[in-house]
PDB file of C-alpha atoms in Angstrom:
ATOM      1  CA  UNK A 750     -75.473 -40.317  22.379  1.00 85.00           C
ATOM      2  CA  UNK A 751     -74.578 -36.874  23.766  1.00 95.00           C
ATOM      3  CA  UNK A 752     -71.870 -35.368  21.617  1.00 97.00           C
ATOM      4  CA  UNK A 753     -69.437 -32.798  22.684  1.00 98.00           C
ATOM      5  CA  UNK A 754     -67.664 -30.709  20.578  1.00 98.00           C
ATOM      6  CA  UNK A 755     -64.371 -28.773  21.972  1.00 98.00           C
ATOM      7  CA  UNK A 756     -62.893 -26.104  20.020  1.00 98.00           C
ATOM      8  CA  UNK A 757     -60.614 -22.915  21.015  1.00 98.00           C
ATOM      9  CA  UNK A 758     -57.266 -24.506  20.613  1.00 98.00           C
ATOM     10  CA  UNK A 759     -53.928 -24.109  18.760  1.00 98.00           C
ATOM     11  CA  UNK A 760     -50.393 -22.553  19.492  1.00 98.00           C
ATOM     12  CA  UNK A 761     -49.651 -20.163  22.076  1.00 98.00           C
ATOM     13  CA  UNK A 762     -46.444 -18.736  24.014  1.00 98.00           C
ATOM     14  CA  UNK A 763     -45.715 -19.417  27.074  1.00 98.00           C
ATOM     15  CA  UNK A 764     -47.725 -16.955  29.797  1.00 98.00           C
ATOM     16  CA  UNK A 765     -50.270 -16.390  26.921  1.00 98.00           C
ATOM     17  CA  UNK A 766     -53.993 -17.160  27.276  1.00 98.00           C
ATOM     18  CA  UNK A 767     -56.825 -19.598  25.409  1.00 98.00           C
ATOM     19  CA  UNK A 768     -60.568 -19.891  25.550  1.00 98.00           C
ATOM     20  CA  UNK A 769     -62.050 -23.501  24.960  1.00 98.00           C
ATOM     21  CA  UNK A 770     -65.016 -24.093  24.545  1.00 98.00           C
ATOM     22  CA  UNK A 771     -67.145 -27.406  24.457  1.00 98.00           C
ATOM     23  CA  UNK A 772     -70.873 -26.746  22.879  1.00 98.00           C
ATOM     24  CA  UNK A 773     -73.016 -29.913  23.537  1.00 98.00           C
ATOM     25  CA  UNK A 774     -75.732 -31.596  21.018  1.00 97.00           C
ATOM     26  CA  UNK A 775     -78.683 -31.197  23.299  1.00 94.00           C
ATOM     27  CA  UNK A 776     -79.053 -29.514  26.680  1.00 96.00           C
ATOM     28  CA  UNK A 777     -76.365 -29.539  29.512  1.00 96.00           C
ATOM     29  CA  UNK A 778     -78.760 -29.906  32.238  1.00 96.00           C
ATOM     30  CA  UNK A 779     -78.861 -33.193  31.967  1.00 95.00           C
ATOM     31  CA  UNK A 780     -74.957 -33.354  32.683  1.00 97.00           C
ATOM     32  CA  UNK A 781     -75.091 -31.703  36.306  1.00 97.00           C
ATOM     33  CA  UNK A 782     -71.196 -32.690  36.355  1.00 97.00           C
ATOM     34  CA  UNK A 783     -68.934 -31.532  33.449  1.00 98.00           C
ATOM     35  CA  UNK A 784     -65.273 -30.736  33.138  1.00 98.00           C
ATOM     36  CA  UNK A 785     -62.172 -30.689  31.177  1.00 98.00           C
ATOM     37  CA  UNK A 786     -59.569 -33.358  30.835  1.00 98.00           C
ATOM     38  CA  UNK A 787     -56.087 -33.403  29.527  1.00 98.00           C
ATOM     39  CA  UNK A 788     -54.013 -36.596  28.422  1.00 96.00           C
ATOM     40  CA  UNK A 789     -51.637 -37.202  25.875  1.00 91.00           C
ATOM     41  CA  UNK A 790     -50.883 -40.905  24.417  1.00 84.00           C
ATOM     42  CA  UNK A 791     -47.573 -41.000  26.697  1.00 80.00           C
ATOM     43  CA  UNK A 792     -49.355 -39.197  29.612  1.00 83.00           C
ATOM     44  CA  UNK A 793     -52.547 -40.072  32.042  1.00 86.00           C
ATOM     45  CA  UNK A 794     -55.512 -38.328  31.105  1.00 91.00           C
ATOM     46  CA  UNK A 795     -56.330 -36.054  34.307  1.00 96.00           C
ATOM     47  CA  UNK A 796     -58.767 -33.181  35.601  1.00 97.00           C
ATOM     48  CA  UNK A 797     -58.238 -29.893  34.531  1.00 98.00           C
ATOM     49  CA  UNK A 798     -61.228 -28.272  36.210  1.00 98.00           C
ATOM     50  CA  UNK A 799     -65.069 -29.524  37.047  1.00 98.00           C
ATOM     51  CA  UNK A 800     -68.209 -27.790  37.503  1.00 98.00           C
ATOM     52  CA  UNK A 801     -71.553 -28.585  38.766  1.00 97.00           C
ATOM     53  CA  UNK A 802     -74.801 -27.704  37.432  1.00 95.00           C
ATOM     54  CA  UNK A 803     -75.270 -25.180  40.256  1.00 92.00           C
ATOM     55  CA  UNK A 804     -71.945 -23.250  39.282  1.00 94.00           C
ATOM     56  CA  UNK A 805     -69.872 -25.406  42.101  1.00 97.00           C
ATOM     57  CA  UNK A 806     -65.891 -25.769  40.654  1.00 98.00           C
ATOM     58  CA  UNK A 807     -62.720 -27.388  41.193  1.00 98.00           C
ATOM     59  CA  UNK A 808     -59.277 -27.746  39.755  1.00 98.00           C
ATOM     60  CA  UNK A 809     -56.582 -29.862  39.320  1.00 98.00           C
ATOM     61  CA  UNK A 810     -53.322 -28.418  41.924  1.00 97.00           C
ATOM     62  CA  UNK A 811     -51.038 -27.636  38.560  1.00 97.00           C
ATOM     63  CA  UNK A 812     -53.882 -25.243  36.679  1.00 98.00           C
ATOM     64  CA  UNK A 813     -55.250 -23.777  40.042  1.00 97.00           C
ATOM     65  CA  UNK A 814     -55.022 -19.516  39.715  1.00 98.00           C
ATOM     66  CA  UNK A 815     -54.436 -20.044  36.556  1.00 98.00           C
ATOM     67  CA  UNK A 816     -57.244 -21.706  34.503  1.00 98.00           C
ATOM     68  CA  UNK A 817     -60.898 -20.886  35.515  1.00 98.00           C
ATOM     69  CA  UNK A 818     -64.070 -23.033  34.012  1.00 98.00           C
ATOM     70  CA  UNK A 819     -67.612 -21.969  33.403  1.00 98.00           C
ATOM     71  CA  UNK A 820     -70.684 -22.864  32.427  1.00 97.00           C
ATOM     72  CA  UNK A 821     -73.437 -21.287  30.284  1.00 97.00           C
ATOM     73  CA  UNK A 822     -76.726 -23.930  30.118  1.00 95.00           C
ATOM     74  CA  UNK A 823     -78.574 -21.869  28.415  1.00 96.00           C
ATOM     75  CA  UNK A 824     -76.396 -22.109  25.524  1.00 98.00           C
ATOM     76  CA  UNK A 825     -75.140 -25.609  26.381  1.00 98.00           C
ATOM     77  CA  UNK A 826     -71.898 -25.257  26.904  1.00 98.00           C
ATOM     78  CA  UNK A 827     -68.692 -24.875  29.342  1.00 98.00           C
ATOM     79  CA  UNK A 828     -65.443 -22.663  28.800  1.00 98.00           C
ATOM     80  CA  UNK A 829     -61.830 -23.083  30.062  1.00 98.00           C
ATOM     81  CA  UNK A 830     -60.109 -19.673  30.442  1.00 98.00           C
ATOM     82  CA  UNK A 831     -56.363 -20.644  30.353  1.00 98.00           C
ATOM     83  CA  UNK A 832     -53.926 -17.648  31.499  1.00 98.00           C
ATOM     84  CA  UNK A 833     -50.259 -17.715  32.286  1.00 98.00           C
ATOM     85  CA  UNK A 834     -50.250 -21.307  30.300  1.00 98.00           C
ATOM     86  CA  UNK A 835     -46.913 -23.262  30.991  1.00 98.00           C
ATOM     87  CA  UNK A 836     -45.165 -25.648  28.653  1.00 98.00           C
ATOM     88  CA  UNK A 837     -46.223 -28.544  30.903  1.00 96.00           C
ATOM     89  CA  UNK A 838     -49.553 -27.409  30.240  1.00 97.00           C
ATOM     90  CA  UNK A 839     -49.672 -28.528  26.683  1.00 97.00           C
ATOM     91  CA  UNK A 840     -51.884 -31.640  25.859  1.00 97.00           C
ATOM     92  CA  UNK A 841     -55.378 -32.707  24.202  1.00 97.00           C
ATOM     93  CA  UNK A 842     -58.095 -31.320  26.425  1.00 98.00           C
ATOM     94  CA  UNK A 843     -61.138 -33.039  25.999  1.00 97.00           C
ATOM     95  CA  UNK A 844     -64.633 -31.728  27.523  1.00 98.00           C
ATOM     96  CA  UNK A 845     -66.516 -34.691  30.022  1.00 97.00           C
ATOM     97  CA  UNK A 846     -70.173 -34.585  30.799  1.00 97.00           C
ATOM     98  CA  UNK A 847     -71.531 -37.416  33.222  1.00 97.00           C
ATOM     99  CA  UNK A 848     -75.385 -37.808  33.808  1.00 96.00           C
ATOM    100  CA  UNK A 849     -76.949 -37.726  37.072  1.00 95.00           C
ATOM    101  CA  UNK A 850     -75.859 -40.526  39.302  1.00 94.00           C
ATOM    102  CA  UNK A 851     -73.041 -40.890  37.244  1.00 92.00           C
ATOM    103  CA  UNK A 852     -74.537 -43.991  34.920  1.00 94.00           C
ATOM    104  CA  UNK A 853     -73.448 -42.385  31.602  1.00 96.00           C
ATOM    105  CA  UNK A 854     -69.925 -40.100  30.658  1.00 96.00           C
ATOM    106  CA  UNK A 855     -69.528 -38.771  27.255  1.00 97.00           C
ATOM    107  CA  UNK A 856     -66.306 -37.241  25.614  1.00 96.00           C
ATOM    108  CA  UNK A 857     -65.411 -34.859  22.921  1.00 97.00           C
ATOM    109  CA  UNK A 858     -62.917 -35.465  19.985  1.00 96.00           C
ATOM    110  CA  UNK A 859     -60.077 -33.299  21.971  1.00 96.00           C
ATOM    111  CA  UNK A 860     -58.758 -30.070  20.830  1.00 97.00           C
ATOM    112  CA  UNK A 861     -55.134 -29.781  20.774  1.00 97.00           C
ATOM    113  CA  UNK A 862     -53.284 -27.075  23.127  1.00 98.00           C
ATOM    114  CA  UNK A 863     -49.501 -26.375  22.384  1.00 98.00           C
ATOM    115  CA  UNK A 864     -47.679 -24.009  24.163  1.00 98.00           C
ATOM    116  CA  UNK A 865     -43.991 -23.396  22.905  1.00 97.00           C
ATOM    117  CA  UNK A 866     -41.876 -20.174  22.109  1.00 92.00           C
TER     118      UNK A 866
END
């Protein structure tokens, strides 16, 4: 019902930096928790970063001092600043937004992040 739409990604080399973005069809408030994911067919999908509606964050161990999330509600939307990205850090990130209470999660398309000399 809530669509997310990630964008921002593409080919980089490795210790470069990317900006995602995920923009969101009506207003982020209602998704106090949102986050980035990253999976791959032949991979687990797993937690890049989270934020809270309040501005409260966390990372997965791999990305931590590297990556750094945000959120802007006023314009509906959260950001992934990758820096210093890895080759293990290639995959589809996909944006997550879960309602309060967590009785509804909703997923964008995934934008694909390749990083290769």
């Amino acid at each position: 019902q809530v669509t997310l739409v990630e964008s921002g990604g593409g080919l980089v080399q490795p210790g470069g930096s990317l900006r995602l973005s995920c923009v969101a069809s009506e207003s982020i408030l209602r998704l106090p928790d949102m986050g980035w994911f990253r999976g791959t067919p032949g991979r687990p999908r797993e937690l890049v970063a989270g934020i809270t509606i309040n501005g409260r964050t966390n990372y997965g161990n791999s990305v931590k001092g590297r990556f750094t999330i945000s959120r802007d509600n006023a314009k509906n939307t959260i950001y992934l600043q990758m820096n210093n990205l890895k080759p293990e850090d290639s995959s589809i990130y996909y944006c997550n937004g879960a309602t309060y209470g967590n009785t509804a999660q909703y997923w964008g398309q995934g934008t694909q992040v390749t990083v290769s000399l």
